[in-house]
Short mmCIF file of N, CA and C and ligand atoms in Angstrom, two decimals:
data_model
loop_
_atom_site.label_atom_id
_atom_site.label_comp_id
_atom_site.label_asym_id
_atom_site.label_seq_id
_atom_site.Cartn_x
_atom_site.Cartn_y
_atom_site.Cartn_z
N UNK A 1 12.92 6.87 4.61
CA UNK A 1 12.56 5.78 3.70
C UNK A 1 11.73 6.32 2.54
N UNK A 2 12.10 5.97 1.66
CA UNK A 2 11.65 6.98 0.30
C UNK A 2 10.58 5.03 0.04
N UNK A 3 8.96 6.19 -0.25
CA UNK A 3 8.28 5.32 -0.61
C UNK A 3 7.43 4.93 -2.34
N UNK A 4 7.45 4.74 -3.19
CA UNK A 4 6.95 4.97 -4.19
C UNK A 4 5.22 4.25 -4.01
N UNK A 5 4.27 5.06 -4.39
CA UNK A 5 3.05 4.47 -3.92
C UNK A 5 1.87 4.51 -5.42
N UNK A 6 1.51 3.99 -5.25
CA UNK A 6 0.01 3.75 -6.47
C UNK A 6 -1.41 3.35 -5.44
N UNK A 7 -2.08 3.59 -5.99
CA UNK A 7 -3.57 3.53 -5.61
C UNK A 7 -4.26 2.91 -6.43
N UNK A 8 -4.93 1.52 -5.87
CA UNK A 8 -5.18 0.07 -6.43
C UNK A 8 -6.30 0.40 -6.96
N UNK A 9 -7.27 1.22 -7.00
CA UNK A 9 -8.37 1.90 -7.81
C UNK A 9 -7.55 2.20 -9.17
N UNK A 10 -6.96 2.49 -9.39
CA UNK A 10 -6.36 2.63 -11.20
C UNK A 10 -5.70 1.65 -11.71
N UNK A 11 -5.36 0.67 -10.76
CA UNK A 11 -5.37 -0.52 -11.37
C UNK A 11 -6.83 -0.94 -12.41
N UNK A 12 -7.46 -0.88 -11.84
CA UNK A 12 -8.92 -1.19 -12.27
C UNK A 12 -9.29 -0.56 -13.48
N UNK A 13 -9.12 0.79 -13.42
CA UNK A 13 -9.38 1.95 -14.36
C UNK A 13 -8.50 1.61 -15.85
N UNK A 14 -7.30 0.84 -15.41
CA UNK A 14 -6.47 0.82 -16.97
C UNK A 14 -5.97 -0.91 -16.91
N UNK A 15 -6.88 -0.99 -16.12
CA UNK A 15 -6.77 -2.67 -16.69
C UNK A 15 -5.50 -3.64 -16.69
N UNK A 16 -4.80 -3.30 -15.55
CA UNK A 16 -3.73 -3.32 -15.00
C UNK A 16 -3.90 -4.57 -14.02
N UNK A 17 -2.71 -5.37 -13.48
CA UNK A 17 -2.58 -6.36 -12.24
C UNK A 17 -1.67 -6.58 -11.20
N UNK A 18 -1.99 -6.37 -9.74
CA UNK A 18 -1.03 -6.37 -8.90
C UNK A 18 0.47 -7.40 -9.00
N UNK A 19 0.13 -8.13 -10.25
CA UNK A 19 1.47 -8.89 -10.34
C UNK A 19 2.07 -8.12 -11.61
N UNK A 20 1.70 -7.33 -12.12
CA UNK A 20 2.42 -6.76 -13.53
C UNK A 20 3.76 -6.60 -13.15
N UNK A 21 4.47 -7.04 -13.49
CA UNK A 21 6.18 -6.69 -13.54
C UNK A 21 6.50 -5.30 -13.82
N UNK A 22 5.85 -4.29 -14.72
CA UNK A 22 6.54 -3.34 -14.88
C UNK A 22 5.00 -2.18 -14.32
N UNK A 23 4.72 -2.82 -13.29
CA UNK A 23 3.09 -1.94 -12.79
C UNK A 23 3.38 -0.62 -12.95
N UNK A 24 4.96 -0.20 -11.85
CA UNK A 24 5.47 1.15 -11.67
C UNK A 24 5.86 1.74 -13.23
N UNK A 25 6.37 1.18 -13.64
CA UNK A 25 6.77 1.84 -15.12
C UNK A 25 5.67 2.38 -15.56
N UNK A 26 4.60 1.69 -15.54
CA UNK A 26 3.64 1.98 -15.93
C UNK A 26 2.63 3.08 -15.78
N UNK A 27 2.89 3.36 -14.16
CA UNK A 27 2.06 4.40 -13.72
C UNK A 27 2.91 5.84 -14.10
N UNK A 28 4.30 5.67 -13.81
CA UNK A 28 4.96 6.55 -14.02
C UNK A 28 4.59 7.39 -15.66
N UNK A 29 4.30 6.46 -16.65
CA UNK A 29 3.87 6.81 -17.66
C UNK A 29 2.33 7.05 -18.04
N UNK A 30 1.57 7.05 -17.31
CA UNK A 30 0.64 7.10 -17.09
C UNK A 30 -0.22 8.77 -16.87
N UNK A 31 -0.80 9.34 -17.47
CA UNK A 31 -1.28 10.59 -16.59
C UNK A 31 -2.07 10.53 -15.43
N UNK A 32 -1.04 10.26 -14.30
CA UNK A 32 -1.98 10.18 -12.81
C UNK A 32 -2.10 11.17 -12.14
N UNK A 33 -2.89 11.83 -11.64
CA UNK A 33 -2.76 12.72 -10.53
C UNK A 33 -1.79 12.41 -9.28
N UNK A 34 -1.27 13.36 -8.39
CA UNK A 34 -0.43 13.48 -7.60
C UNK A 34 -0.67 12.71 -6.80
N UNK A 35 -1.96 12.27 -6.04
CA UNK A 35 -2.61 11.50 -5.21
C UNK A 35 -2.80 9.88 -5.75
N UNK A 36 -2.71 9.60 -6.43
CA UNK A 36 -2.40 8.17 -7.22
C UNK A 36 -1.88 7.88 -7.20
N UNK A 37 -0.58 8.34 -7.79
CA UNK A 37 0.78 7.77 -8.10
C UNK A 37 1.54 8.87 -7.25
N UNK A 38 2.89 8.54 -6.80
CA UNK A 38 4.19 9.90 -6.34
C UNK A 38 4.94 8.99 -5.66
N UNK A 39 5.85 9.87 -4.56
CA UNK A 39 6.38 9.24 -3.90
C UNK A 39 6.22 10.13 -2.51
N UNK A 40 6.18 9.47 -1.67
CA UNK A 40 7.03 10.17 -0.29
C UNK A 40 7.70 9.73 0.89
N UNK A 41 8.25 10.63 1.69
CA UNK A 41 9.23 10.10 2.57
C UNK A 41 8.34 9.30 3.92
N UNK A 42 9.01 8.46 4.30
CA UNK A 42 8.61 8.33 5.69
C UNK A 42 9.82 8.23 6.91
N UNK A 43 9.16 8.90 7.95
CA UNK A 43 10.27 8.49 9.06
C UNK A 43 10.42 7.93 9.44
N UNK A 44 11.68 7.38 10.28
CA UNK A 44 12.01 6.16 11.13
C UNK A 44 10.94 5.84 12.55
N UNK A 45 10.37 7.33 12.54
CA UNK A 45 9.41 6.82 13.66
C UNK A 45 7.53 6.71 13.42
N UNK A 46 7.89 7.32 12.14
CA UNK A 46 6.44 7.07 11.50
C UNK A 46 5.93 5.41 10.80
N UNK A 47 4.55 5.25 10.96
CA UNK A 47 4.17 3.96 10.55
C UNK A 47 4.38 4.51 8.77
N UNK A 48 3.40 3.48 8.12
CA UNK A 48 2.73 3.68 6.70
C UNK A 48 2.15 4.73 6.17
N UNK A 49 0.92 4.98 7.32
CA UNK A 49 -0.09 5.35 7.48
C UNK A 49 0.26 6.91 7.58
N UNK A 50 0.76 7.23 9.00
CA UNK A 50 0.95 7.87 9.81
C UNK A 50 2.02 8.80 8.98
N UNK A 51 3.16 8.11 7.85
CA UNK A 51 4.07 8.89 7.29
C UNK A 51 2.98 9.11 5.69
N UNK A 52 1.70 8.48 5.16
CA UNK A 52 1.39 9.35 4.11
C UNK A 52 0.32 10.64 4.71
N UNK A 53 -0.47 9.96 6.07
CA UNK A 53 -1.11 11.48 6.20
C UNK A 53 -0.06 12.68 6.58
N UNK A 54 0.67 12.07 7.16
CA UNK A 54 1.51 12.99 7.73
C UNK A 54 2.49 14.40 6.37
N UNK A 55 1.99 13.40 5.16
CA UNK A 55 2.38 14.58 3.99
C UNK A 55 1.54 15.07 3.01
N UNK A 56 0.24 14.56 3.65
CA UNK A 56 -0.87 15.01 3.17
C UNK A 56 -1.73 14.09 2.53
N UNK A 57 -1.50 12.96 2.37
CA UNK A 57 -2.59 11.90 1.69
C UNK A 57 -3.42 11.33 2.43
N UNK A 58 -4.82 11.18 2.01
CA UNK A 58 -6.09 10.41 2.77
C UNK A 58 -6.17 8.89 2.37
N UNK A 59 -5.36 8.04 2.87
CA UNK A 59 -5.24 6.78 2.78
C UNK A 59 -6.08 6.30 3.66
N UNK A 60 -7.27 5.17 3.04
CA UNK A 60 -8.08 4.60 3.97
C UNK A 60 -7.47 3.91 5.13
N UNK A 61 -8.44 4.25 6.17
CA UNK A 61 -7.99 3.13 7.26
C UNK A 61 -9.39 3.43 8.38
N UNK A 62 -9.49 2.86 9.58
CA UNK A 62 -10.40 3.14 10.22
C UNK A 62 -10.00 2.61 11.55
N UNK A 63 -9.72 1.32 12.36
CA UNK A 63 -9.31 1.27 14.03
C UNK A 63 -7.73 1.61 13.90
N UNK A 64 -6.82 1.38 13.58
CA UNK A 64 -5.63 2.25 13.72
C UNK A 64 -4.73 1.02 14.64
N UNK A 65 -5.35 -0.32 15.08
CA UNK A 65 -5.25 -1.02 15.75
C UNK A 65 -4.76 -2.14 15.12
N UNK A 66 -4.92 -2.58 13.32
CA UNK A 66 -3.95 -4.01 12.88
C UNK A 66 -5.56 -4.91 13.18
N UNK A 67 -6.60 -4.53 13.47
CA UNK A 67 -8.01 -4.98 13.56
C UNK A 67 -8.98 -5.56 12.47
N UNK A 68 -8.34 -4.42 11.52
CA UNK A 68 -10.01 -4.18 10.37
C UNK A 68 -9.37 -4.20 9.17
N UNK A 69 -8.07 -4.10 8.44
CA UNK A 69 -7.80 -4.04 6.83
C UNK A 69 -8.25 -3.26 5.94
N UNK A 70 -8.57 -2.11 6.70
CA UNK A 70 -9.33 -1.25 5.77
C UNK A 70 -7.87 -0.64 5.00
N UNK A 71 -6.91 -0.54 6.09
CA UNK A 71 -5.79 0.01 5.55
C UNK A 71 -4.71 -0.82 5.46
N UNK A 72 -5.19 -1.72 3.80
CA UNK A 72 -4.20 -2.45 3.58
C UNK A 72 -3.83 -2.32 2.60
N UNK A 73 -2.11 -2.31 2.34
CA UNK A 73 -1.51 -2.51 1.14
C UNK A 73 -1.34 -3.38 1.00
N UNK A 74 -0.41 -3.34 -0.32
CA UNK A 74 0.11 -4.58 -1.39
C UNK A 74 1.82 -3.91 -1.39
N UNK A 75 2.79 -4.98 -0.85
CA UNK A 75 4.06 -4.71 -1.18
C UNK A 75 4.44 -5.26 -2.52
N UNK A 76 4.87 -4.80 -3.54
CA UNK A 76 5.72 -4.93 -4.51
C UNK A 76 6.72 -4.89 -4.80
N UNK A 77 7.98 -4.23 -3.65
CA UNK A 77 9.36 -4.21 -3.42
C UNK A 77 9.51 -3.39 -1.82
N UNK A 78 10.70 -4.28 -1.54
CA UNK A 78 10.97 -3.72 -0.20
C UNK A 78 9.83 -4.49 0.95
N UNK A 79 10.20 -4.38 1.77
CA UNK A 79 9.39 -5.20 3.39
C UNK A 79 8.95 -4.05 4.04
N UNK A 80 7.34 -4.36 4.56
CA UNK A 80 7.14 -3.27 5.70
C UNK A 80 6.67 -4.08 6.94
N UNK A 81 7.23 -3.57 7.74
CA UNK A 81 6.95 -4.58 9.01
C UNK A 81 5.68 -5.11 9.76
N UNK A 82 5.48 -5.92 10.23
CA UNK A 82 4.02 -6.50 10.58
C UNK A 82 4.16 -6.83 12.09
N UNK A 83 3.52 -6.27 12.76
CA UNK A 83 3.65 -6.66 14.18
C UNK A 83 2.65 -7.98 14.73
N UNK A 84 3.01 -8.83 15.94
CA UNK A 84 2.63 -9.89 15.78
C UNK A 84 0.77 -9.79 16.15
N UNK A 85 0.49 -8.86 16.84
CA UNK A 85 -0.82 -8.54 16.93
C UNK A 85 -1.56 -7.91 15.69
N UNK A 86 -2.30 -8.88 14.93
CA UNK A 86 -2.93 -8.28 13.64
C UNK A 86 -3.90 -9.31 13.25
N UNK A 87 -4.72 -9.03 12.01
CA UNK A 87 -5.97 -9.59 11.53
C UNK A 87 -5.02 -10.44 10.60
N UNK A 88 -4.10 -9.96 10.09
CA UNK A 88 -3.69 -10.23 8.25
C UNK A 88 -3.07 -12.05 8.35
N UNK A 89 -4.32 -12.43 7.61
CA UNK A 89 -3.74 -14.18 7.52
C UNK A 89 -2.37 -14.28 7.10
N UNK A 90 -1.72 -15.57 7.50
CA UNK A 90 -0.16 -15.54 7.38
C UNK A 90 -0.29 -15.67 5.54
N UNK A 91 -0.99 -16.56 4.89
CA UNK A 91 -1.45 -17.01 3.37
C UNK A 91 -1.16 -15.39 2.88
N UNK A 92 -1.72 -14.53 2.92
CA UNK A 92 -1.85 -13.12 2.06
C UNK A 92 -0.97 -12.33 2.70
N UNK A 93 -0.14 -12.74 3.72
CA UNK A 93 0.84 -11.87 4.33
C UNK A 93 1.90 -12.34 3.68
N UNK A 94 2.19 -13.31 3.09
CA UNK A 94 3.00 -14.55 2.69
C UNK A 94 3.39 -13.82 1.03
N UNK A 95 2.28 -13.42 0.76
CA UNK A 95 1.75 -13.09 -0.26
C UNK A 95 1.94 -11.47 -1.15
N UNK A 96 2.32 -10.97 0.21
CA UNK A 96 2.59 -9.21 0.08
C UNK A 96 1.05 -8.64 0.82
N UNK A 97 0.41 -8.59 1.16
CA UNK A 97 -0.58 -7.95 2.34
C UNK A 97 -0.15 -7.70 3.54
N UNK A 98 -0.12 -6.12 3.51
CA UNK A 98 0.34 -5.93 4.99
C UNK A 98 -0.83 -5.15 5.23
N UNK A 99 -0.31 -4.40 6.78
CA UNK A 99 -1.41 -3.58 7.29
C UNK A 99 -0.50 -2.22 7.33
N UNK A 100 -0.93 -0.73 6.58
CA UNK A 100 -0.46 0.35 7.26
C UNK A 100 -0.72 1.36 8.07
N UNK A 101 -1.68 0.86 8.93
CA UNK A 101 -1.21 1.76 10.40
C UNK A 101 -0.31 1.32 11.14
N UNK A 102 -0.23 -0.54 11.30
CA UNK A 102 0.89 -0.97 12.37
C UNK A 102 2.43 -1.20 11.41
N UNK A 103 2.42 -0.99 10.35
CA UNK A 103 3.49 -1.49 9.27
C UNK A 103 4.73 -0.32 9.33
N UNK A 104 5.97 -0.44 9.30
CA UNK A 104 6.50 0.22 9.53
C UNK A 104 8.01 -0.33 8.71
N UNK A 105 8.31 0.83 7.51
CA UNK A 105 9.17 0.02 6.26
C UNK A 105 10.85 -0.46 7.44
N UNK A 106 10.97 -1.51 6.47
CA UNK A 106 12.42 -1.94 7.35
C UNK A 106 13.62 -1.94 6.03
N UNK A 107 12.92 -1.45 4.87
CA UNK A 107 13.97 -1.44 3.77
C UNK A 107 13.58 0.15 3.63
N UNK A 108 15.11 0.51 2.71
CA UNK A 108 14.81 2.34 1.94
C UNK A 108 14.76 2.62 1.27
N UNK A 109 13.92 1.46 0.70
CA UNK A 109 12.99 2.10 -0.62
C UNK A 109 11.57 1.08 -0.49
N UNK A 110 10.48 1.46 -1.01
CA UNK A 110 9.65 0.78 -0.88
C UNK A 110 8.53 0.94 -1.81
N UNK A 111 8.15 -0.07 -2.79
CA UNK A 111 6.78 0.41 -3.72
C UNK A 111 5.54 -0.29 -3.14
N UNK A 112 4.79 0.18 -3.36
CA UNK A 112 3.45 -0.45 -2.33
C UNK A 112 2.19 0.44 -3.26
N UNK A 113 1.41 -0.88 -2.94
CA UNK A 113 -0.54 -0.49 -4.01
C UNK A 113 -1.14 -0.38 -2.29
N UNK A 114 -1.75 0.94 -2.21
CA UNK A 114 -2.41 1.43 -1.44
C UNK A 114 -3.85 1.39 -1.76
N UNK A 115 -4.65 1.11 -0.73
CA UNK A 115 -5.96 0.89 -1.20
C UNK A 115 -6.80 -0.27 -1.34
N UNK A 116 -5.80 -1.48 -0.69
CA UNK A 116 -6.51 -2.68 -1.45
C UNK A 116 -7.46 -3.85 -0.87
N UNK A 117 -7.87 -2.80 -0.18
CA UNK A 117 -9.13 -3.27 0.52
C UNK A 117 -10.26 -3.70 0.04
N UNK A 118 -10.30 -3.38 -1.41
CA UNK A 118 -11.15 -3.83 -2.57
C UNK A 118 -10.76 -4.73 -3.14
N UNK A 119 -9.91 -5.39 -2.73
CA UNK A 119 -9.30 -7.21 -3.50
C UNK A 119 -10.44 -8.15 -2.88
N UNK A 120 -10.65 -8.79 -3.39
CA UNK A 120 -11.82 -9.88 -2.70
C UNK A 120 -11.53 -10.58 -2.15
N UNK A 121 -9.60 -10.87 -1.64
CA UNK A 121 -9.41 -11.56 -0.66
C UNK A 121 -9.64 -11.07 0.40
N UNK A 122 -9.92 -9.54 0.98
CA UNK A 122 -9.47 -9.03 1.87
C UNK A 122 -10.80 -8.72 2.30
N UNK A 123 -12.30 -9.62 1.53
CA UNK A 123 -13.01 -8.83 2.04
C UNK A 123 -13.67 -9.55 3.59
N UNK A 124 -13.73 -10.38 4.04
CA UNK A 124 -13.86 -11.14 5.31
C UNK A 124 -13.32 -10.02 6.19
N UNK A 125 -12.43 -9.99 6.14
CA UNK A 125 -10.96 -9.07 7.07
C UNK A 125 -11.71 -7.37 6.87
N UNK A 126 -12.32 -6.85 6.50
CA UNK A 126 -12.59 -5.42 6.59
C UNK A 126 -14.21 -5.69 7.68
N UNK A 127 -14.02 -4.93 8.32
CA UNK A 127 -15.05 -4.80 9.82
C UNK A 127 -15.74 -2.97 9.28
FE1 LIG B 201 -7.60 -1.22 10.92
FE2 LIG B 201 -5.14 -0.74 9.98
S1 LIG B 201 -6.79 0.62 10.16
S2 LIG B 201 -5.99 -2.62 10.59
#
C-alpha cells in the first residue's frame, strides 16, 4: 500500500488547512524535508504506525493500544481501518480521524496528515 504522508506541524508553518483541496500539491511543491512530506510503502501485515517506523520515521504515538490519540492521523484519501476497540469518537472518525497503531490501510493508495494530535479536537482524547 503506497502511502503519501505530510506532517500536520507544516500545516501551521505555511498557513495551510486540513481541508485544502490541493494540500498534497502543495507540499509536493513545497521545500519539505524527507520526514514531512514523502511517501512509503506499507505491508499487508503492518499497521500505520508499525509500516512508517518500520522505514524509518518517528511518528508520535505512546500505548500502542487505540487508548490515547497521540497517534492520530487525518485521512484525506483512501480508508484506514479502525478496529472496534478504540478512544476515537464516531463524530471525528466520521470526519477522517483515525488511530495509527490499530489502523491498518484497506485501500492502495493512501494520503494521510500525520501528527494531529495538536488539533484541538483531539485534545480530551490524548492521555
Ligand atoms: Fe495510543 Fe495509538 S498510540 S491510540
Amino acid at each position: 500500500v503506497r502511502v503519501e504522508f505530510l506532517d500536520y506541524e507544516v500545516l501551521g508553518d505555511y498557513g495551510w488547512s486540513l481541508d485544502d483541496e490541493d494540500l498534497f500539491r502543495k507540499a509536493s511543491h513545497a521545500d519539505l524535508d524527507d520526514d514531512e512530506h514523502g511517501r512509503l510503502l506499507v505491508q499487508p501485515d503492518e499497521s500505520l504506525l508499525e509500516g512508517a517506523e518500520n522505514r524509518g520515521f518517528g511518528w508520535p504515538f505512546s500505548c500502542r493500544g487505540g487508548a490515547c490519540a497521540n497517534c492520530a492521523v487525518y485521512v484525506v484519501e483512501g480508508e484506514l481501518s479502525q478496529p472496534a476497540n478504540h478512544i476515537m469518537p464516531d463524530d471525528l472518525a466520521e470526519r477522517g480521524f483515525r488511530l495509527s497503531c490499530n489502523g491498518y490501510p484497506v485501500t492502495d493508495e493512501l494520503k494521510i496528515v500525520f501528527n494531529v494530535k495538536h488539533r484541538a479536537e483531539l485534545d480530551d482524547l490524548i492521555l
